[in-house]
mmCIF file of C-alpha atoms in Angstrom:
data_model
loop_
_atom_site.group_PDB
_atom_site.id
_atom_site.type_symbol
_atom_site.label_atom_id
_atom_site.label_comp_id
_atom_site.label_asym_id
_atom_site.label_seq_id
_atom_site.Cartn_x
_atom_site.Cartn_y
_atom_site.Cartn_z
ATOM 1 C CA GLU A 1 81.684 19.668 42.076
ATOM 2 C CA ARG A 2 84.254 17.333 40.467
ATOM 3 C CA ILE A 3 86.821 18.253 43.122
ATOM 4 C CA ARG A 4 84.371 17.564 45.892
ATOM 5 C CA ILE A 5 83.488 14.169 44.395
ATOM 6 C CA TRP A 6 87.134 13.158 44.011
ATOM 7 C CA ASP A 7 87.833 14.390 47.553
ATOM 8 C CA MET A 8 85.115 12.045 48.776
ATOM 9 C CA VAL A 9 86.479 9.171 46.623
ATOM 10 C CA SER A 10 89.831 9.760 48.297
ATOM 11 C CA SER A 11 88.225 9.831 51.728
ATOM 12 C CA TYR A 12 86.407 6.539 50.952
ATOM 13 C CA ILE A 13 89.656 4.864 49.860
ATOM 14 C CA GLN A 14 91.518 6.144 52.944
ATOM 15 C CA LYS A 15 88.805 4.898 55.297
ATOM 16 C CA HIS A 16 88.994 1.415 53.799
ATOM 17 C CA LEU A 17 92.803 1.262 53.659
ATOM 18 C CA LEU A 18 92.977 2.264 57.351
ATOM 19 C CA LEU A 19 90.834 -0.784 58.064
ATOM 20 C CA HIS A 20 93.205 -2.833 55.906
ATOM 21 C CA LYS A 21 90.544 -3.366 53.266
ATOM 22 C CA GLY A 22 91.233 -2.879 49.551
ATOM 23 C CA VAL A 23 89.135 -0.869 47.132
ATOM 24 C CA ARG A 24 88.717 -1.300 43.398
ATOM 25 C CA ILE A 25 87.780 1.728 41.306
ATOM 26 C CA PRO A 26 86.498 0.482 37.965
ATOM 27 C CA THR A 27 88.534 1.894 35.061
ATOM 28 C CA LEU A 28 91.186 3.414 37.394
ATOM 29 C CA GLY A 29 92.665 0.595 39.430
ATOM 30 C CA SER A 30 92.901 -0.960 42.868
ATOM 31 C CA PHE A 31 94.197 0.252 46.189
ATOM 32 C CA ASP A 32 95.120 -2.132 48.939
ATOM 33 C CA VAL A 33 97.448 -2.640 51.878
ATOM 34 C CA VAL A 34 100.043 -5.388 51.994
ATOM 35 C CA PRO A 35 102.362 -6.569 54.766
ATOM 36 C CA THR A 36 105.967 -5.497 54.354
ATOM 37 C CA HIS A 37 108.915 -6.598 56.471
ATOM 38 C CA ILE A 38 111.377 -3.892 57.495
ATOM 39 C CA GLN A 39 114.489 -4.063 59.586
ATOM 40 C CA VAL A 40 114.402 -2.003 62.814
ATOM 41 C CA GLY A 41 117.675 -2.334 64.588
ATOM 42 C CA ASN A 42 118.285 -6.063 64.772
ATOM 43 C CA LYS A 43 114.600 -7.023 64.548
ATOM 44 C CA LYS A 44 112.331 -7.555 61.556
ATOM 45 C CA VAL A 45 109.019 -5.760 61.908
ATOM 46 C CA THR A 46 105.953 -6.256 59.735
ATOM 47 C CA VAL A 47 104.137 -3.085 58.720
ATOM 48 C CA GLN A 48 101.239 -2.497 56.369
ATOM 49 C CA ARG A 49 101.885 -0.354 53.330
ATOM 50 C CA PRO A 50 99.478 0.894 50.705
ATOM 51 C CA VAL A 51 99.842 -0.139 47.098
ATOM 52 C CA PHE A 52 98.116 0.842 43.839
ATOM 53 C CA HIS A 53 97.609 -1.336 40.772
ATOM 54 C CA LEU A 54 96.497 0.255 37.493
ATOM 55 C CA ALA A 55 93.341 -1.022 35.758
ATOM 56 C CA ARG A 56 93.886 -3.045 32.588
ATOM 57 C CA ASN A 57 91.967 -0.581 30.430
ATOM 58 C CA LEU A 58 94.534 2.139 31.245
ATOM 59 C CA ALA A 59 97.520 -0.251 31.022
ATOM 60 C CA VAL A 60 96.886 -0.605 27.224
ATOM 61 C CA HIS A 61 98.779 2.657 26.684
ATOM 62 C CA ASN A 62 102.144 0.812 26.839
ATOM 63 C CA LEU A 63 102.799 2.056 30.353
ATOM 64 C CA MET A 64 105.562 0.720 32.571
ATOM 65 C CA GLU A 65 103.931 0.201 35.910
ATOM 66 C CA TYR A 66 105.730 -0.018 39.180
ATOM 67 C CA LYS A 67 105.012 -3.643 40.054
ATOM 68 C CA ALA A 68 103.395 -3.233 43.418
ATOM 69 C CA TYR A 69 102.394 -6.575 44.879
ATOM 70 C CA LEU A 70 98.684 -7.195 45.215
ATOM 71 C CA PRO A 71 97.610 -10.534 46.635
ATOM 72 C CA GLY A 72 96.082 -12.479 43.767
ATOM 73 C CA ASN A 73 93.531 -14.338 45.891
ATOM 74 C CA LYS A 74 92.154 -11.277 47.600
ATOM 75 C CA GLU A 75 88.746 -10.023 46.425
ATOM 76 C CA LEU A 76 88.674 -6.227 46.441
ATOM 77 C CA LYS A 77 85.322 -4.551 46.903
ATOM 78 C CA PRO A 78 84.367 -1.983 44.276
ATOM 79 C CA LEU A 79 83.955 1.628 45.209
ATOM 80 C CA LYS A 80 80.414 2.254 46.498
ATOM 81 C CA TYR A 81 79.180 5.134 44.372
ATOM 82 C CA ALA A 82 76.142 5.717 46.604
ATOM 83 C CA GLU A 83 78.340 6.184 49.683
ATOM 84 C CA VAL A 84 80.554 8.677 47.851
ATOM 85 C CA ALA A 85 77.458 10.461 46.498
ATOM 86 C CA ALA A 86 75.950 10.864 49.968
ATOM 87 C CA ALA A 87 79.243 12.246 51.336
ATOM 88 C CA ALA A 88 79.551 14.685 48.406
ATOM 89 C CA SER A 89 75.846 15.659 48.520
ATOM 90 C CA VAL A 90 75.287 14.694 44.882
ATOM 91 C CA SER A 91 73.457 11.952 43.032
ATOM 92 C CA ARG A 92 74.962 8.519 42.486
ATOM 93 C CA ARG A 93 74.727 9.149 38.747
ATOM 94 C CA LYS A 94 76.827 12.331 39.081
ATOM 95 C CA VAL A 95 79.532 10.384 40.865
ATOM 96 C CA GLU A 96 79.540 7.709 38.115
ATOM 97 C CA ILE A 97 79.638 10.349 35.377
ATOM 98 C CA CYS A 98 82.442 12.257 37.157
ATOM 99 C CA ILE A 99 84.643 9.192 37.593
ATOM 100 C CA GLN A 100 83.939 7.972 34.022
ATOM 101 C CA GLY A 101 84.652 11.406 32.612
ATOM 102 C CA THR A 102 87.910 11.753 34.518
ATOM 103 C CA MET A 103 89.029 8.271 33.414
ATOM 104 C CA SER A 104 88.151 9.036 29.822
ATOM 105 C CA LEU A 105 90.216 12.231 29.972
ATOM 106 C CA LEU A 106 93.150 10.400 31.622
ATOM 107 C CA SER A 107 92.977 7.738 28.898
ATOM 108 C CA GLN A 108 92.932 10.352 26.126
ATOM 109 C CA CYS A 109 95.936 12.133 27.628
ATOM 110 C CA MET A 110 97.872 8.919 28.025
ATOM 111 C CA GLY A 111 97.001 7.925 24.474
ATOM 112 C CA LYS A 112 98.681 11.129 23.307
ATOM 113 C CA GLY A 113 101.732 10.392 25.495
ATOM 114 C CA GLU A 114 101.000 13.296 27.814
ATOM 115 C CA ASN A 115 102.003 13.283 31.479
ATOM 116 C CA VAL A 116 99.139 13.004 33.945
ATOM 117 C CA ALA A 117 98.760 13.670 37.702
ATOM 118 C CA LEU A 118 95.650 12.742 39.679
ATOM 119 C CA VAL A 119 95.670 14.199 43.178
ATOM 120 C CA LEU A 120 93.857 12.182 45.818
ATOM 121 C CA LYS A 121 93.368 14.542 48.742
ATOM 122 C CA GLY A 122 95.050 13.423 51.956
ATOM 123 C CA MET A 123 96.469 10.312 50.244
ATOM 124 C CA GLY A 124 98.902 11.142 47.497
ATOM 125 C CA VAL A 125 99.339 11.678 43.789
ATOM 126 C CA LEU A 126 99.015 9.200 40.946
ATOM 127 C CA LEU A 127 101.701 10.195 38.415
ATOM 128 C CA ILE A 128 101.998 8.981 34.869
ATOM 129 C CA GLU A 129 105.188 10.486 33.468
ATOM 130 C CA ASP A 130 107.060 9.342 30.388
ATOM 131 C CA ARG A 131 104.800 6.250 30.285
ATOM 132 C CA THR A 132 105.763 5.274 33.855
ATOM 133 C CA VAL A 133 103.043 4.826 36.460
ATOM 134 C CA GLN A 134 103.739 5.672 40.110
ATOM 135 C CA MET A 135 101.442 6.242 43.071
ATOM 136 C CA ASN A 136 103.231 8.570 45.500
ATOM 137 C CA PHE A 137 101.581 8.363 48.887
ATOM 138 C CA TYR A 138 101.966 11.327 51.260
ATOM 139 C CA SER A 139 104.210 10.633 54.253
ATOM 140 C CA ASP A 140 101.508 11.540 56.787
ATOM 141 C CA PHE A 141 99.131 9.064 55.125
ATOM 142 C CA LEU A 142 101.840 6.361 55.212
ATOM 143 C CA GLU A 143 102.338 7.051 58.924
ATOM 144 C CA LYS A 144 98.611 6.563 59.570
ATOM 145 C CA ILE A 145 98.611 3.241 57.718
ATOM 146 C CA THR A 146 101.733 1.828 59.343
ATOM 147 C CA ALA A 147 100.574 2.921 62.817
ATOM 148 C CA ARG A 148 97.577 0.542 62.596
#
């Protein structure tokens, strides 16, 4: 059941990022897309790339976060638990408990200095290794984002 819920959370985030809308997951962090300029031949091209920013409550573990740029003036909508619940065929409360439980476990592991990996199906892996935070997006997901 937890896997199904997190798969639906991942699906929710992907859907919003593909529409270039950010999502905030309370106690985990924020996902968004930002414009990035890349050189293609002798032209500069602007593409959208996904970024992740760790929530403050997890950052208290003396982590060194990759400083992904998130626009400061952009209001990110929180994850809609009811939408995830409907997609996972569970109650809204179960979704809340699942996310809170997972975040509590992540926080405990980080507090002990343990390495952590949170797989977001179809998107990538959030890695916390040696107190360094990195969201590694899958290449096929990056291709979908930049194609839009």
